[in-house]
Structures are given as structure tokens and as C-alpha cells.
Coordinates of C-alpha atoms and ligand atoms in Angstrom, one line a residue:
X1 CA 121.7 -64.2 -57.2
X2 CA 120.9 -61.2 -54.6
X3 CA 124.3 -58.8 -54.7
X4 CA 125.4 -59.1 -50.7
X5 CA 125.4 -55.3 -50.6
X6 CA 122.2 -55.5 -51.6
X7 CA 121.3 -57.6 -48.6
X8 CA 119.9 -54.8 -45.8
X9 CA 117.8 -55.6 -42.4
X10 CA 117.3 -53.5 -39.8
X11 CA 119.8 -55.5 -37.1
X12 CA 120.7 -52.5 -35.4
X13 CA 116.8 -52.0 -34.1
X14 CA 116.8 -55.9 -33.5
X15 CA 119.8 -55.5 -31.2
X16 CA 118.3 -52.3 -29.4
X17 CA 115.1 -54.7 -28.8
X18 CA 117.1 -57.3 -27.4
X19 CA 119.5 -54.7 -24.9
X20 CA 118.1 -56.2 -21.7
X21 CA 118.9 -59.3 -23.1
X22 CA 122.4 -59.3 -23.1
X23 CA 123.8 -60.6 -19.9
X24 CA 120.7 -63.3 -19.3
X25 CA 122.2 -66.6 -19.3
X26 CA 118.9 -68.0 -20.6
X27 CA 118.2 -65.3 -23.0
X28 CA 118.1 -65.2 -27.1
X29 CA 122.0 -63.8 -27.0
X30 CA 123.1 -66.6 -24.3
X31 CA 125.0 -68.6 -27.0
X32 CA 127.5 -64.8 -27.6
X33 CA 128.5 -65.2 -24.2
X34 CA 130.1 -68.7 -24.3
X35 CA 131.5 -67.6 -27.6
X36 CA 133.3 -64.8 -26.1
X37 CA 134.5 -67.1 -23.2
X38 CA 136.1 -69.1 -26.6
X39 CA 137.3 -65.9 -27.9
X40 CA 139.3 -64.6 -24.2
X41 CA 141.2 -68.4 -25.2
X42 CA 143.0 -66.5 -27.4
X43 CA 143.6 -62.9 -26.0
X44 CA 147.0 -62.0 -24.7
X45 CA 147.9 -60.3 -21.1
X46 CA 148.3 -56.8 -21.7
X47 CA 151.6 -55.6 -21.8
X48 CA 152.3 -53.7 -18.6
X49 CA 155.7 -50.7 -19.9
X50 CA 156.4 -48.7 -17.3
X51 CA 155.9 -44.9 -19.1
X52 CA 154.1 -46.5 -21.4
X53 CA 149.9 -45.9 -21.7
X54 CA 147.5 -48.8 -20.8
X55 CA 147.3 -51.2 -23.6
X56 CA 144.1 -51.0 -25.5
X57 CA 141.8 -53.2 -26.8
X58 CA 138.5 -52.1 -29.7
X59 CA 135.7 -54.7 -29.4
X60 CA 134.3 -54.3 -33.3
X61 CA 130.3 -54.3 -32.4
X62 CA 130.5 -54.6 -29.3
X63 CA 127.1 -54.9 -28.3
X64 CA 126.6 -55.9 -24.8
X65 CA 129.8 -55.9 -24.0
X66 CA 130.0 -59.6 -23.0
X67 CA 134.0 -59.6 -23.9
X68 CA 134.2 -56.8 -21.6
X69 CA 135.1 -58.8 -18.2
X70 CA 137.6 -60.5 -20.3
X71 CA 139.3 -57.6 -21.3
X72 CA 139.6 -55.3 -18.5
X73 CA 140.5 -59.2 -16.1
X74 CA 144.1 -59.2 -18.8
X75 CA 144.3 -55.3 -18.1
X76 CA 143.3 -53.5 -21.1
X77 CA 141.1 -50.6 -21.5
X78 CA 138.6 -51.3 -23.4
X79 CA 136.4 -49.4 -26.2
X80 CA 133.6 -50.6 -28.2
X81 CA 132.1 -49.6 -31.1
X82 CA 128.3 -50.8 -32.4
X83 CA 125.1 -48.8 -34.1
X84 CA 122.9 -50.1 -31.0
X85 CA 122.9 -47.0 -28.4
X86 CA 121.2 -49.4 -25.8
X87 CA 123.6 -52.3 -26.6
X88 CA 126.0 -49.8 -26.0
X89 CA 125.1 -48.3 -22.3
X90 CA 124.8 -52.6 -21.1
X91 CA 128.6 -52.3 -22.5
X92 CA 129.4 -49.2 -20.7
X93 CA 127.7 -51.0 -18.0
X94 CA 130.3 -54.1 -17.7
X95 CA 133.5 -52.4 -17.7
X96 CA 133.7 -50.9 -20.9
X97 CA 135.9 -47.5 -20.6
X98 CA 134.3 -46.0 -23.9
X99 CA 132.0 -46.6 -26.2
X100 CA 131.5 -44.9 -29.6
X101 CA 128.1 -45.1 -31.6
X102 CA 129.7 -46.0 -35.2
X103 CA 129.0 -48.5 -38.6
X104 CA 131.8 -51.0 -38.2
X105 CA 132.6 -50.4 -41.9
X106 CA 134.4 -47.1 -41.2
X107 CA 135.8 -47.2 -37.7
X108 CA 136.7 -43.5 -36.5
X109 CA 139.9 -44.2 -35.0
X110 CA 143.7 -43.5 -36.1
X111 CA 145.5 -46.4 -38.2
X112 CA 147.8 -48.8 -35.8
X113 CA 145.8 -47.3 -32.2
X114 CA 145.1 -50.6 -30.6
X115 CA 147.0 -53.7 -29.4
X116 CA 143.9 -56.0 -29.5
X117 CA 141.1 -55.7 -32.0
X118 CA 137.9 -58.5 -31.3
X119 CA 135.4 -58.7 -33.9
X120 CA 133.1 -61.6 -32.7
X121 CA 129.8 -62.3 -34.1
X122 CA 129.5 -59.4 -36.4
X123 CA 131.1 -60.2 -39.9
X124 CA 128.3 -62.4 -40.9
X125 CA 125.6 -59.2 -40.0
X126 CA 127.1 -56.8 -42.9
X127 CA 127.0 -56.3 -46.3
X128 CA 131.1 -56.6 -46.9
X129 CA 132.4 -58.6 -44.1
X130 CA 135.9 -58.1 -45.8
X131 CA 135.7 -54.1 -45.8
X132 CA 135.1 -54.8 -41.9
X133 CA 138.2 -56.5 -41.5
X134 CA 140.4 -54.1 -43.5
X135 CA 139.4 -51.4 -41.2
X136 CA 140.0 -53.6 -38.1
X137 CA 143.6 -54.6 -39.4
X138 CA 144.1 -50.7 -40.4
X139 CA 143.4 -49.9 -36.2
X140 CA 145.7 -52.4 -35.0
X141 CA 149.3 -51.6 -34.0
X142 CA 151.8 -53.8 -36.1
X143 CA 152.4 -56.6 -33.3
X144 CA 149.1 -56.5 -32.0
X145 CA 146.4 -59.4 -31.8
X146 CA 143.8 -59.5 -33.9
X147 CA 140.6 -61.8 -32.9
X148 CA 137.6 -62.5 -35.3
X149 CA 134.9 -65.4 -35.2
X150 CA 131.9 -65.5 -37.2
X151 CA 129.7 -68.3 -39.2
X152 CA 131.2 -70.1 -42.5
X153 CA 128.8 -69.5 -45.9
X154 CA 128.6 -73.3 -46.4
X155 CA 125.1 -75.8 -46.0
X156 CA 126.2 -77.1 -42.8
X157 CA 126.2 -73.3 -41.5
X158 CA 122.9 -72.6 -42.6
X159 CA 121.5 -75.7 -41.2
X160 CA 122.9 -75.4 -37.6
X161 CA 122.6 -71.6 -37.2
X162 CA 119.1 -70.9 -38.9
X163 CA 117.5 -74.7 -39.5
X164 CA 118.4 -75.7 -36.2
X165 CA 119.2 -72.9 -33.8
X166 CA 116.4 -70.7 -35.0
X167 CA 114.0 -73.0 -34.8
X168 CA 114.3 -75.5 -31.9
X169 CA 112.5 -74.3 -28.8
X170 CA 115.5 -74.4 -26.4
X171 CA 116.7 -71.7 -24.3
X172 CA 119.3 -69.5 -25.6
X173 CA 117.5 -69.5 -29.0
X174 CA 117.9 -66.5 -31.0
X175 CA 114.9 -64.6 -32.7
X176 CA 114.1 -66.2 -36.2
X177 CA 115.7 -63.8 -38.7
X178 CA 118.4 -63.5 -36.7
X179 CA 120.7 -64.8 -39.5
X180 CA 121.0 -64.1 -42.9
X181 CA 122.7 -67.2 -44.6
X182 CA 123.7 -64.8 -47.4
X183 CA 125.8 -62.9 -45.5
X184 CA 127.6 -66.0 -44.3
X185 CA 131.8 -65.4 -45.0
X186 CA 133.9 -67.1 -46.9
X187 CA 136.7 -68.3 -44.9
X188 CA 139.4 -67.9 -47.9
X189 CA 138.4 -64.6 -48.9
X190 CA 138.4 -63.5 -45.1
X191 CA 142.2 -65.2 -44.6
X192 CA 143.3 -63.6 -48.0
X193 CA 141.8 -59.8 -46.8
X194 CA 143.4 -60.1 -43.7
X195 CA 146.8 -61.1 -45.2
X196 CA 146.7 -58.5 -47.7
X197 CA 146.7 -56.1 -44.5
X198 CA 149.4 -57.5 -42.3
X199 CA 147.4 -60.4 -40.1
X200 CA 148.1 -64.1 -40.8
X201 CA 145.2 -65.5 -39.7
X202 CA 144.8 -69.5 -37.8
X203 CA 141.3 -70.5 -37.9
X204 CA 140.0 -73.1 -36.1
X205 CA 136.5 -74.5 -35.5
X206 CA 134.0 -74.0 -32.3
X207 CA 131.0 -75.7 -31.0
X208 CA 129.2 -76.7 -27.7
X209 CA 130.5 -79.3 -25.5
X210 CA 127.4 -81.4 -25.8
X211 CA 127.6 -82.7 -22.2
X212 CA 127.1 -79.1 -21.2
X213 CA 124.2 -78.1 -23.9
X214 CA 122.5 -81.3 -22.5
X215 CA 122.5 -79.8 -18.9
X216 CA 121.7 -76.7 -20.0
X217 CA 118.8 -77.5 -21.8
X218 CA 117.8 -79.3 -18.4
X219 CA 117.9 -76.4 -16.3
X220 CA 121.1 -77.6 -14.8
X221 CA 123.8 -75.4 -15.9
X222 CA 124.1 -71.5 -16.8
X223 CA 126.5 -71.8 -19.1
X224 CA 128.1 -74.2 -22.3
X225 CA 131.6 -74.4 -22.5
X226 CA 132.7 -74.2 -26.6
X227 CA 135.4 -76.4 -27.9
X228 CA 137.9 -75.9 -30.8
X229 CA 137.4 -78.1 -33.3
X230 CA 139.3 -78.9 -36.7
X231 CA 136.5 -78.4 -38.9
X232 CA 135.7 -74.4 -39.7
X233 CA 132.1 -75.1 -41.6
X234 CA 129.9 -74.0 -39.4
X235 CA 131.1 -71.7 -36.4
X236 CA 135.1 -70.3 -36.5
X237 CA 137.6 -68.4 -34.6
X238 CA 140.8 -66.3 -36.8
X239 CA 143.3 -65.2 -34.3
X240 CA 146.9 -63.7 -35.4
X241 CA 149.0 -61.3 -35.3
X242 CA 149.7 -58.0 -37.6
X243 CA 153.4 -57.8 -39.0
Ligands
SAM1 C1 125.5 -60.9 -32.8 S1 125.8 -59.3 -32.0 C2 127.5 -59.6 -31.5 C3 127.9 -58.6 -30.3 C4 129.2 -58.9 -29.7 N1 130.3 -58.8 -30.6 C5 129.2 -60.3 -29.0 O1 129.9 -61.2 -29.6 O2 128.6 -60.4 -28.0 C6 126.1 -58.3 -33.4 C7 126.3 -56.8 -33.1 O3 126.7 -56.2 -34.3 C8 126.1 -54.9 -34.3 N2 126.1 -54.4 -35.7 C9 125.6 -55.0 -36.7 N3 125.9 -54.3 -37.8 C10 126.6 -53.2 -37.4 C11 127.3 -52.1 -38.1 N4 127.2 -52.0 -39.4 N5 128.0 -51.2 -37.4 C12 128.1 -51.3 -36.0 N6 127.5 -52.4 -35.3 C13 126.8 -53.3 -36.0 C14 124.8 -55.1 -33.7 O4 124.2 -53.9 -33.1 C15 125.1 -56.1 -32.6 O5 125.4 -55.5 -31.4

């Protein structure tokens, strides 16, 4: 069996190559932004204290900045961090306040400096998913939200993301390559890191409303709505909150 760590590709090149693709409704990263739509579901208001500073949200690899309307609609100010420079500038773009050029493993910010930390769509593109998640619970403030969604290592996984959503020649397809099922995460070992660093995590499943994939596919609508379902195998959302 390959060691994950083991596991390398150049994503961060991939993602520069796809920059202009970001916000394009019927581009190869369409599917991120009904995701993050999914992901806002679960993002508190920011808390508004008089004498207090703006309450701060870190988007973990960002790219694009598709969570960035989200953020800065519930008040925050919003940073993002990715390896993509022209991922990046699109963030910067869409209402990002700052953007840092950093590997997610080792963010470069103080311990308990933000109320919100998002990591969506990333864990399943690194070597240790887990070490990720440390560091994002390490930057949270206790009482803040913590938001991650990412792709389950199990069969049904690899068959919808890679089999299926790699393949078919639908819009909204990512590249082939795209995903790596060995870098799929392990929803226990994420749930147990997370705990071991102050976050209960609830997970819950998401996938397309099929009545809107059907009219996408047709031309008919810009966008698919996901919806939370019980099962976690294939596509999941871990919100909570640190103690
Ligand atoms: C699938 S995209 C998700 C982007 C965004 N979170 C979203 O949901 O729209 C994955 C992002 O992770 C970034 N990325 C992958 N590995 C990284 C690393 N080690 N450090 C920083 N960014 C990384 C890529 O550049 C890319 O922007």
C-alpha cells in the first residue's frame, strides 16, 4: 500500500491553470460553488461588540474565494490562505480582505485568531488531512465555528467523484486527475483529531438535488442546490464549535 504522505501531485499548478475558472457557473470548479452555498448553511452572523474588532473568518485554501460573498454578506472580514497565487488574486477579487500565499499544513497565524475557520474541499488534496485540521482548530478562538467538508475514503466515494464525475461529459466536470481516491479521509479519524483539539464535530451528508442537476445539465439552470443527507459516504460537511 502507497504511504499517503507519499502521495504528491502538482494541485497547486492545476488550480493556477484553472484561476479563470473559478466563478463560471459552467466551468470544471462549478460543483465548489454550490458546495460553498451548503457550507454558508452552517456559518453564524458575526458577532457585532461595540469596542470590539470585526469578527474574523480564515477560509483554509481558499482558492477562488467562492465562500467569500458568504462571509463578508454575515459581516466578517475575511482572509484566505492557498499555494495558488492566481487562485488567490480571483479571491481578492470577490471580497476577500487578505490573502496569504501559505501550505495549509502550517498556517502562519497566532493560536485562537479567528471566530470562523472554513476548510471546504481541501482535506482530501493533502498528504495528512488530520495535520490540516489540527492547525485549523489551533487558529480558532475557543467559541468559534469551525466548518470542514470534504470526500469520505470509502467505494461509493471513489465511484461518484472519480468513476462518475470525472468521466461523464456534463458541465461542471472537473479535469480527470482531479481526485486522488487515496487521499480520501476517514471520517472517524477526522471527528477524533478534531476532538483531541477542542471541536465536537456533527457531520452530515451532501449531494445534488437531482431536479436541479437535471435542469442544469439541460441548460436550464446556473446553479444546483445540495441537500444534507444522513449518509456521510461520499460527500460530508463537519461543523461545531471549539470548547
Ligand atoms: C478543490 S479547491 C477548493 C477551494 C475552495 N476551498 C472552495 O471550496 O472553493 C482546493 C484548493 O486547495 C488548494 N491547496 C491544495 N493543497 C494545498 C496546500 N497544501 N496548501 C494550500 N493550498 C492548497 C488548491 O490550490 C485549491 O485552491
Amino acid at each position: 500500500m502507497v504511504e499517503r504522505s507519499a502521495i504528491r501531485k502538482d494541485f497547486i499548478a492545476d488550480y493556477d491553470g484553472l484561476a479563470d475558472q473559478w466563478w463560471d457557473p459552467r466551468g470544471a470548479l462549478a460543483p465548489l460553488g454550490w458546495i460553498a452555498r451548503a457550507r454558508a448553511d452552517h456559518l453564524p452572523p458575526a458577532e457585532q461588540r461595540p469596542g470590539h474588532r470585526q469578527a474574523c473568518l480564515l477560509d483554509v485554501a481558499c482558492g477562488g474565494g467562492l465562500f467569500g460573498p458568504y462571509a463578508t454578506g454575515r459581516g466578517y472580514r475575511v482572509t484566505g490562505v492557498d499555494l495558488s497565487e492566481l487562485s488567490l488574486q480571483e479571491a481578492l477579487r470577490h471580497g476577500f480582505d487578505e490573502v496569504v500565499r501559505a501550505d495549509i499544513a502550517e498556517l502562519p497565524f497566532d493560536d485562537a485568531s479567528f471566530d470562523v475557520v472554513t476548510a471546504g474541499q481541501c482535506l482530501e488534496h493533502v498528504p495528512d488531512p488530520y495535520a490540516v485540521v489540527g492547525e485549523a482548530c489551533r487558529v480558532l478562538r475557543p467559541g468559534g465555528t469551525l466548518i470542514v467538508d470534504t470526500i469520505a475514503d470509502t467505494a461509493a466515494a471513489r465511484f461518484v467523484s472519480i468513476t462518475l464525475a470525472e468521466n461523464l461529459p456534463l458541465p461542471g466536470r472537473p479535469p480527470r486527475g482531479t481526485h486522488d481516491h487515496r487521499l480520501f479521509v476517514n471520517r472517524e479519524r477526522l471527528t477524533r483529531t478534531a476532538r483531541a483539539n477542542g471541536v465536537e464535530l456533527t457531520l452530515q451528508g451532501l449531494r445534488p438535488r437531482m431536479r436541479d442537476m437535471a435542469r442544469y445539465v439541460a441548460g436550464r439552470r446556473e446553479e444546483v442546490r445540495m441537500v444534507p443527507t444522513k449518509s456521510t459516504s461520499v460527500l460530508f460537511l463537519g461543523a461545531g464549535t471549539k470548547c
